[in-house]
């Protein structure tokens, strides 16, 4: 028991260290969440972006996601607004706020708040993290999905790791309903060369369900670990 506790503590420390090392610096939670009200019309930008990509995500302001994972990791998010971008008339922005869980009960230092965006265009969805010191995600900006939404779709994107530019490769592994009358689920894998990872490659996998968005996240921790860090979406019992 003492050995297992020690391993969990070491993994949490490692995850925090690796994430802090690789996150890019910014310039400056169940299958159905809570939805308080219909989203007001998010401008005519919705007519110029991909409706197939839009339908992967919730459409109501107030929707909430709750996630729970390994070593007591958790975070929650709330859809605050859907709007057009001031930079482009062909972009739809999902504005999200939230909080990463603090297993220490308030004793741990740092900022646990979360602020991010999903930016949808005519053929892509990009995740942009504005604030997320404790969020487990490695990249401040990541192109999550790209048309066509079908198995075999691949794309490449330049990312910066430790001050060096690397090419990240993404591929949609599957796009199908995994349960009878269930939503279509898109499973995507992202890989990029990274020191300290198994075979020198960082691997991240995500699953998106139509109408919900992200439902599963997994990532490599380091070459000394033979498992991936994971978190899943869940619905609080009292909801």
PDB file of C-alpha atoms in Angstrom:
ATOM      1  CA  UNK A   1       0.000   0.000   0.000  1.00  0.00           C
ATOM      2  CA  UNK A   2       2.841   2.357   0.936  1.00  0.00           C
ATOM      3  CA  UNK A   3       4.622   1.540  -2.329  1.00  0.00           C
ATOM      4  CA  UNK A   4       1.447   2.246  -4.397  1.00  0.00           C
ATOM      5  CA  UNK A   5       0.961   5.584  -2.611  1.00  0.00           C
ATOM      6  CA  UNK A   6       4.562   6.508  -3.325  1.00  0.00           C
ATOM      7  CA  UNK A   7       4.123   5.679  -7.039  1.00  0.00           C
ATOM      8  CA  UNK A   8       0.937   7.787  -7.262  1.00  0.00           C
ATOM      9  CA  UNK A   9       2.692  10.749  -5.641  1.00  0.00           C
ATOM     10  CA  UNK A  10       5.677  10.401  -7.981  1.00  0.00           C
ATOM     11  CA  UNK A  11       3.418  10.246 -11.045  1.00  0.00           C
ATOM     12  CA  UNK A  12       1.503  13.366 -10.003  1.00  0.00           C
ATOM     13  CA  UNK A  13       4.780  15.231  -9.477  1.00  0.00           C
ATOM     14  CA  UNK A  14       6.111  14.010 -12.831  1.00  0.00           C
ATOM     15  CA  UNK A  15       2.951  15.015 -14.692  1.00  0.00           C
ATOM     16  CA  UNK A  16       3.115  18.511 -13.231  1.00  0.00           C
ATOM     17  CA  UNK A  17       6.802  18.831 -14.096  1.00  0.00           C
ATOM     18  CA  UNK A  18       6.452  17.563 -17.680  1.00  0.00           C
ATOM     19  CA  UNK A  19       3.422  19.754 -18.329  1.00  0.00           C
ATOM     20  CA  UNK A  20       5.175  22.855 -16.981  1.00  0.00           C
ATOM     21  CA  UNK A  21       8.192  22.052 -19.146  1.00  0.00           C
ATOM     22  CA  UNK A  22       6.334  21.627 -22.428  1.00  0.00           C
ATOM     23  CA  UNK A  23       3.405  24.069 -22.204  1.00  0.00           C
ATOM     24  CA  UNK A  24       3.713  27.014 -24.546  1.00  0.00           C
ATOM     25  CA  UNK A  25       3.579  30.337 -22.783  1.00  0.00           C
ATOM     26  CA  UNK A  26       0.533  32.516 -23.584  1.00  0.00           C
ATOM     27  CA  UNK A  27       0.992  36.101 -24.726  1.00  0.00           C
ATOM     28  CA  UNK A  28       0.026  38.361 -21.982  1.00  0.00           C
ATOM     29  CA  UNK A  29     -17.488  17.787 -17.187  1.00  0.00           C
ATOM     30  CA  UNK A  30     -21.362  13.261 -18.447  1.00  0.00           C
ATOM     31  CA  UNK A  31     -22.518  12.595 -21.856  1.00  0.00           C
ATOM     32  CA  UNK A  32     -25.111  15.278 -21.158  1.00  0.00           C
ATOM     33  CA  UNK A  33     -24.184  18.304 -19.103  1.00  0.00           C
ATOM     34  CA  UNK A  34     -26.217  20.953 -17.416  1.00  0.00           C
ATOM     35  CA  UNK A  35     -27.818  23.374 -19.812  1.00  0.00           C
ATOM     36  CA  UNK A  36     -29.501  26.394 -18.339  1.00  0.00           C
ATOM     37  CA  UNK A  37     -30.832  28.153 -21.417  1.00  0.00           C
ATOM     38  CA  UNK A  38     -30.672  28.233 -25.165  1.00  0.00           C
ATOM     39  CA  UNK A  39     -27.651  29.950 -26.580  1.00  0.00           C
ATOM     40  CA  UNK A  40     -28.478  33.267 -28.218  1.00  0.00           C
ATOM     41  CA  UNK A  41     -27.722  33.358 -31.938  1.00  0.00           C
ATOM     42  CA  UNK A  42     -23.901  33.478 -32.150  1.00  0.00           C
ATOM     43  CA  UNK A  43     -23.835  35.794 -35.150  1.00  0.00           C
ATOM     44  CA  UNK A  44     -23.775  34.942 -38.816  1.00  0.00           C
ATOM     45  CA  UNK A  45     -20.339  33.358 -38.490  1.00  0.00           C
ATOM     46  CA  UNK A  46     -22.234  30.104 -37.881  1.00  0.00           C
ATOM     47  CA  UNK A  47     -23.270  30.208 -41.545  1.00  0.00           C
ATOM     48  CA  UNK A  48     -19.630  30.187 -42.668  1.00  0.00           C
ATOM     49  CA  UNK A  49     -18.147  27.492 -40.426  1.00  0.00           C
ATOM     50  CA  UNK A  50     -18.553  23.735 -40.684  1.00  0.00           C
ATOM     51  CA  UNK A  51     -21.881  22.660 -39.202  1.00  0.00           C
ATOM     52  CA  UNK A  52     -20.536  19.110 -38.931  1.00  0.00           C
ATOM     53  CA  UNK A  53     -17.781  20.371 -36.641  1.00  0.00           C
ATOM     54  CA  UNK A  54     -20.176  22.585 -34.702  1.00  0.00           C
ATOM     55  CA  UNK A  55     -22.419  19.581 -34.006  1.00  0.00           C
ATOM     56  CA  UNK A  56     -19.571  17.772 -32.259  1.00  0.00           C
ATOM     57  CA  UNK A  57     -19.958  20.236 -29.384  1.00  0.00           C
ATOM     58  CA  UNK A  58     -22.848  21.352 -27.130  1.00  0.00           C
ATOM     59  CA  UNK A  59     -25.026  24.184 -28.402  1.00  0.00           C
ATOM     60  CA  UNK A  60     -26.305  25.688 -25.155  1.00  0.00           C
ATOM     61  CA  UNK A  61     -24.683  28.257 -22.939  1.00  0.00           C
ATOM     62  CA  UNK A  62     -24.361  26.950 -19.404  1.00  0.00           C
ATOM     63  CA  UNK A  63     -23.463  23.413 -20.501  1.00  0.00           C
ATOM     64  CA  UNK A  64     -20.970  21.829 -18.103  1.00  0.00           C
ATOM     65  CA  UNK A  65     -18.392  19.101 -18.497  1.00  0.00           C
ATOM     66  CA  UNK A  66     -16.917  17.147 -15.577  1.00  0.00           C
ATOM     67  CA  UNK A  67     -13.772  15.037 -15.926  1.00  0.00           C
ATOM     68  CA  UNK A  68     -12.036  12.618 -13.567  1.00  0.00           C
ATOM     69  CA  UNK A  69      -8.853  10.616 -14.014  1.00  0.00           C
ATOM     70  CA  UNK A  70      -5.732   8.999 -12.665  1.00  0.00           C
ATOM     71  CA  UNK A  71      -4.216   9.955  -9.286  1.00  0.00           C
ATOM     72  CA  UNK A  72      -7.292  11.971  -8.238  1.00  0.00           C
ATOM     73  CA  UNK A  73      -6.964  14.347 -11.192  1.00  0.00           C
ATOM     74  CA  UNK A  74     -10.160  16.221 -12.126  1.00  0.00           C
ATOM     75  CA  UNK A  75     -11.391  19.370 -13.798  1.00  0.00           C
ATOM     76  CA  UNK A  76     -14.698  20.930 -14.761  1.00  0.00           C
ATOM     77  CA  UNK A  77     -15.604  23.343 -17.563  1.00  0.00           C
ATOM     78  CA  UNK A  78     -18.574  25.561 -18.387  1.00  0.00           C
ATOM     79  CA  UNK A  79     -19.612  26.932 -21.779  1.00  0.00           C
ATOM     80  CA  UNK A  80     -19.890  30.667 -21.144  1.00  0.00           C
ATOM     81  CA  UNK A  81     -20.520  32.004 -24.626  1.00  0.00           C
ATOM     82  CA  UNK A  82     -20.577  31.221 -28.354  1.00  0.00           C
ATOM     83  CA  UNK A  83     -19.638  34.121 -30.577  1.00  0.00           C
ATOM     84  CA  UNK A  84     -18.063  35.175 -33.814  1.00  0.00           C
ATOM     85  CA  UNK A  85     -14.440  36.255 -33.788  1.00  0.00           C
ATOM     86  CA  UNK A  86     -13.407  39.894 -34.030  1.00  0.00           C
ATOM     87  CA  UNK A  87     -10.457  38.777 -36.165  1.00  0.00           C
ATOM     88  CA  UNK A  88     -12.399  36.806 -38.771  1.00  0.00           C
ATOM     89  CA  UNK A  89     -15.987  36.546 -39.962  1.00  0.00           C
ATOM     90  CA  UNK A  90     -15.424  32.846 -40.722  1.00  0.00           C
ATOM     91  CA  UNK A  91     -14.686  31.739 -37.163  1.00  0.00           C
ATOM     92  CA  UNK A  92     -16.955  30.597 -34.322  1.00  0.00           C
ATOM     93  CA  UNK A  93     -15.523  30.775 -30.796  1.00  0.00           C
ATOM     94  CA  UNK A  94     -16.680  28.686 -27.833  1.00  0.00           C
ATOM     95  CA  UNK A  95     -15.620  30.539 -24.675  1.00  0.00           C
ATOM     96  CA  UNK A  96     -15.061  28.236 -21.696  1.00  0.00           C
ATOM     97  CA  UNK A  97     -14.127  28.719 -18.050  1.00  0.00           C
ATOM     98  CA  UNK A  98     -13.611  26.234 -15.244  1.00  0.00           C
ATOM     99  CA  UNK A  99     -11.383  24.876 -12.557  1.00  0.00           C
ATOM    100  CA  UNK A 100      -8.908  22.064 -12.035  1.00  0.00           C
ATOM    101  CA  UNK A 101      -9.566  20.011  -8.895  1.00  0.00           C
ATOM    102  CA  UNK A 102      -7.270  20.515  -5.929  1.00  0.00           C
ATOM    103  CA  UNK A 103      -6.802  17.148  -4.145  1.00  0.00           C
ATOM    104  CA  UNK A 104      -4.938  18.926  -1.337  1.00  0.00           C
ATOM    105  CA  UNK A 105      -8.093  20.709  -0.243  1.00  0.00           C
ATOM    106  CA  UNK A 106      -6.656  24.163  -0.792  1.00  0.00           C
ATOM    107  CA  UNK A 107      -3.178  23.607   0.598  1.00  0.00           C
ATOM    108  CA  UNK A 108      -1.398  23.335  -2.759  1.00  0.00           C
ATOM    109  CA  UNK A 109       0.048  26.554  -4.220  1.00  0.00           C
ATOM    110  CA  UNK A 110      -0.758  27.884  -7.674  1.00  0.00           C
ATOM    111  CA  UNK A 111      -3.703  28.908  -9.822  1.00  0.00           C
ATOM    112  CA  UNK A 112      -6.329  26.176 -10.369  1.00  0.00           C
ATOM    113  CA  UNK A 113      -8.588  28.313 -12.589  1.00  0.00           C
ATOM    114  CA  UNK A 114      -9.169  27.440 -16.229  1.00  0.00           C
ATOM    115  CA  UNK A 115      -9.991  29.507 -19.283  1.00  0.00           C
ATOM    116  CA  UNK A 116      -9.942  28.226 -22.836  1.00  0.00           C
ATOM    117  CA  UNK A 117     -11.561  28.412 -26.268  1.00  0.00           C
ATOM    118  CA  UNK A 118     -12.646  26.035 -28.985  1.00  0.00           C
ATOM    119  CA  UNK A 119     -12.215  27.858 -32.289  1.00  0.00           C
ATOM    120  CA  UNK A 120     -14.228  26.416 -35.184  1.00  0.00           C
ATOM    121  CA  UNK A 121     -13.598  27.320 -38.825  1.00  0.00           C
ATOM    122  CA  UNK A 122     -14.837  25.946 -42.138  1.00  0.00           C
ATOM    123  CA  UNK A 123     -12.668  22.839 -41.747  1.00  0.00           C
ATOM    124  CA  UNK A 124     -10.928  22.715 -38.337  1.00  0.00           C
ATOM    125  CA  UNK A 125     -11.428  22.880 -34.558  1.00  0.00           C
ATOM    126  CA  UNK A 126      -8.594  24.299 -32.460  1.00  0.00           C
ATOM    127  CA  UNK A 127      -8.244  24.253 -28.683  1.00  0.00           C
ATOM    128  CA  UNK A 128      -6.631  27.383 -27.243  1.00  0.00           C
ATOM    129  CA  UNK A 129      -5.747  27.460 -23.543  1.00  0.00           C
ATOM    130  CA  UNK A 130      -5.732  30.991 -22.173  1.00  0.00           C
ATOM    131  CA  UNK A 131      -5.305  30.097 -18.514  1.00  0.00           C
ATOM    132  CA  UNK A 132      -4.586  26.615 -17.184  1.00  0.00           C
ATOM    133  CA  UNK A 133      -1.551  26.352 -14.956  1.00  0.00           C
ATOM    134  CA  UNK A 134      -2.752  23.052 -13.441  1.00  0.00           C
ATOM    135  CA  UNK A 135      -4.421  21.640 -16.546  1.00  0.00           C
ATOM    136  CA  UNK A 136      -2.764  18.392 -17.638  1.00  0.00           C
ATOM    137  CA  UNK A 137      -2.736  19.341 -21.336  1.00  0.00           C
ATOM    138  CA  UNK A 138       0.682  19.726 -22.924  1.00  0.00           C
ATOM    139  CA  UNK A 139      -0.059  22.199 -25.729  1.00  0.00           C
ATOM    140  CA  UNK A 140      -1.406  25.715 -25.347  1.00  0.00           C
ATOM    141  CA  UNK A 141      -2.808  25.465 -28.863  1.00  0.00           C
ATOM    142  CA  UNK A 142      -3.774  22.240 -30.634  1.00  0.00           C
ATOM    143  CA  UNK A 143      -5.759  21.544 -33.797  1.00  0.00           C
ATOM    144  CA  UNK A 144      -8.179  18.922 -32.478  1.00  0.00           C
ATOM    145  CA  UNK A 145     -10.268  17.978 -35.517  1.00  0.00           C
ATOM    146  CA  UNK A 146     -10.130  18.472 -39.251  1.00  0.00           C
ATOM    147  CA  UNK A 147     -12.483  17.657 -42.108  1.00  0.00           C
ATOM    148  CA  UNK A 148     -13.371  15.210 -43.421  1.00  0.00           C
ATOM    149  CA  UNK A 149     -14.455  13.599 -40.153  1.00  0.00           C
ATOM    150  CA  UNK A 150     -13.652  10.051 -41.185  1.00  0.00           C
ATOM    151  CA  UNK A 151     -11.143   7.363 -40.276  1.00  0.00           C
ATOM    152  CA  UNK A 152      -7.819   7.918 -42.012  1.00  0.00           C
ATOM    153  CA  UNK A 153      -7.934  11.720 -42.160  1.00  0.00           C
ATOM    154  CA  UNK A 154      -4.447  13.024 -41.304  1.00  0.00           C
ATOM    155  CA  UNK A 155      -2.875  16.424 -40.884  1.00  0.00           C
ATOM    156  CA  UNK A 156       0.364  17.995 -39.684  1.00  0.00           C
ATOM    157  CA  UNK A 157       0.933  21.098 -37.618  1.00  0.00           C
ATOM    158  CA  UNK A 158       4.042  22.872 -36.364  1.00  0.00           C
ATOM    159  CA  UNK A 159       4.342  23.098 -32.569  1.00  0.00           C
ATOM    160  CA  UNK A 160       7.069  24.460 -30.313  1.00  0.00           C
ATOM    161  CA  UNK A 161       8.646  22.184 -27.703  1.00  0.00           C
ATOM    162  CA  UNK A 162      11.476  23.378 -25.479  1.00  0.00           C
ATOM    163  CA  UNK A 163      12.073  26.286 -27.819  1.00  0.00           C
ATOM    164  CA  UNK A 164      12.355  24.050 -30.869  1.00  0.00           C
ATOM    165  CA  UNK A 165       9.820  23.702 -33.653  1.00  0.00           C
ATOM    166  CA  UNK A 166       8.527  20.169 -34.214  1.00  0.00           C
ATOM    167  CA  UNK A 167       5.946  18.727 -36.576  1.00  0.00           C
ATOM    168  CA  UNK A 168       2.939  17.170 -34.866  1.00  0.00           C
ATOM    169  CA  UNK A 169       0.976  14.551 -36.795  1.00  0.00           C
ATOM    170  CA  UNK A 170      -2.703  13.893 -36.105  1.00  0.00           C
ATOM    171  CA  UNK A 171      -4.952  11.123 -37.420  1.00  0.00           C
ATOM    172  CA  UNK A 172      -8.627  10.256 -36.990  1.00  0.00           C
ATOM    173  CA  UNK A 173      -8.526   6.582 -36.012  1.00  0.00           C
ATOM    174  CA  UNK A 174     -12.270   5.935 -36.086  1.00  0.00           C
ATOM    175  CA  UNK A 175     -15.549   7.762 -36.632  1.00  0.00           C
ATOM    176  CA  UNK A 176     -18.532   5.636 -35.677  1.00  0.00           C
ATOM    177  CA  UNK A 177     -21.323   5.077 -33.183  1.00  0.00           C
ATOM    178  CA  UNK A 178     -19.913   2.657 -30.617  1.00  0.00           C
ATOM    179  CA  UNK A 179     -23.275   1.819 -29.074  1.00  0.00           C
ATOM    180  CA  UNK A 180     -26.668   1.157 -30.645  1.00  0.00           C
ATOM    181  CA  UNK A 181     -28.434   4.502 -31.142  1.00  0.00           C
ATOM    182  CA  UNK A 182     -25.453   6.225 -29.528  1.00  0.00           C
ATOM    183  CA  UNK A 183     -23.660   9.304 -30.860  1.00  0.00           C
ATOM    184  CA  UNK A 184     -20.853   9.116 -33.372  1.00  0.00           C
ATOM    185  CA  UNK A 185     -17.520   9.092 -31.571  1.00  0.00           C
ATOM    186  CA  UNK A 186     -14.372  10.414 -33.195  1.00  0.00           C
ATOM    187  CA  UNK A 187     -11.100   8.976 -31.880  1.00  0.00           C
ATOM    188  CA  UNK A 188      -7.960  10.939 -32.711  1.00  0.00           C
ATOM    189  CA  UNK A 189      -4.261  10.328 -32.076  1.00  0.00           C
ATOM    190  CA  UNK A 190      -1.624  13.080 -31.970  1.00  0.00           C
ATOM    191  CA  UNK A 191       2.121  12.313 -32.072  1.00  0.00           C
ATOM    192  CA  UNK A 192       5.210  14.511 -31.990  1.00  0.00           C
ATOM    193  CA  UNK A 193       8.937  13.935 -31.356  1.00  0.00           C
ATOM    194  CA  UNK A 194       9.751  14.706 -27.712  1.00  0.00           C
ATOM    195  CA  UNK A 195      12.743  13.889 -25.532  1.00  0.00           C
ATOM    196  CA  UNK A 196      12.086  11.743 -22.483  1.00  0.00           C
ATOM    197  CA  UNK A 197       9.143   9.918 -24.049  1.00  0.00           C
ATOM    198  CA  UNK A 198       8.980   6.234 -25.096  1.00  0.00           C
ATOM    199  CA  UNK A 199      10.943   5.872 -28.361  1.00  0.00           C
ATOM    200  CA  UNK A 200      11.304   9.670 -28.328  1.00  0.00           C
ATOM    201  CA  UNK A 201       7.651  10.174 -29.321  1.00  0.00           C
ATOM    202  CA  UNK A 202       4.944  11.901 -27.306  1.00  0.00           C
ATOM    203  CA  UNK A 203       1.502  10.337 -27.910  1.00  0.00           C
ATOM    204  CA  UNK A 204      -1.851  11.866 -27.043  1.00  0.00           C
ATOM    205  CA  UNK A 205      -5.264  10.350 -27.736  1.00  0.00           C
ATOM    206  CA  UNK A 206      -8.669  11.992 -27.489  1.00  0.00           C
ATOM    207  CA  UNK A 207     -12.252  10.933 -28.137  1.00  0.00           C
ATOM    208  CA  UNK A 208     -15.061  13.326 -29.063  1.00  0.00           C
ATOM    209  CA  UNK A 209     -18.776  12.429 -28.990  1.00  0.00           C
ATOM    210  CA  UNK A 210     -21.303  14.332 -31.115  1.00  0.00           C
ATOM    211  CA  UNK A 211     -23.210  16.805 -28.986  1.00  0.00           C
ATOM    212  CA  UNK A 212     -20.780  16.540 -26.080  1.00  0.00           C
ATOM    213  CA  UNK A 213     -17.266  17.194 -27.318  1.00  0.00           C
ATOM    214  CA  UNK A 214     -14.315  15.720 -25.467  1.00  0.00           C
ATOM    215  CA  UNK A 215     -15.131  12.520 -23.526  1.00  0.00           C
ATOM    216  CA  UNK A 216     -11.700  10.881 -23.103  1.00  0.00           C
ATOM    217  CA  UNK A 217      -8.096  12.069 -22.927  1.00  0.00           C
ATOM    218  CA  UNK A 218      -4.862  10.047 -22.640  1.00  0.00           C
ATOM    219  CA  UNK A 219      -1.178  10.956 -22.905  1.00  0.00           C
ATOM    220  CA  UNK A 220       2.241   9.419 -22.420  1.00  0.00           C
ATOM    221  CA  UNK A 221       4.051  10.350 -19.202  1.00  0.00           C
ATOM    222  CA  UNK A 222       7.661   9.382 -19.843  1.00  0.00           C
ATOM    223  CA  UNK A 223       9.902   6.595 -21.008  1.00  0.00           C
ATOM    224  CA  UNK A 224      10.023   4.986 -17.545  1.00  0.00           C
ATOM    225  CA  UNK A 225       6.233   4.466 -17.495  1.00  0.00           C
ATOM    226  CA  UNK A 226       4.429   1.712 -19.394  1.00  0.00           C
ATOM    227  CA  UNK A 227       0.980   3.288 -19.099  1.00  0.00           C
ATOM    228  CA  UNK A 228      -0.721   6.510 -20.147  1.00  0.00           C
ATOM    229  CA  UNK A 229      -2.260   9.182 -17.966  1.00  0.00           C
ATOM    230  CA  UNK A 230      -6.016   9.264 -18.630  1.00  0.00           C
ATOM    231  CA  UNK A 231      -9.163  11.126 -17.692  1.00  0.00           C
ATOM    232  CA  UNK A 232     -12.786  10.555 -18.687  1.00  0.00           C
ATOM    233  CA  UNK A 233     -16.002  12.540 -18.710  1.00  0.00           C
ATOM    234  CA  UNK A 234     -18.550  11.727 -16.016  1.00  0.00           C
ATOM    235  CA  UNK A 235     -21.868  12.956 -14.659  1.00  0.00           C
ATOM    236  CA  UNK A 236     -21.994  13.973 -10.970  1.00  0.00           C
ATOM    237  CA  UNK A 237     -24.397  11.819  -8.969  1.00  0.00           C
ATOM    238  CA  UNK A 238     -26.221  14.814  -7.551  1.00  0.00           C
ATOM    239  CA  UNK A 239     -26.995  16.275 -10.977  1.00  0.00           C
TER     240      UNK A 239
END
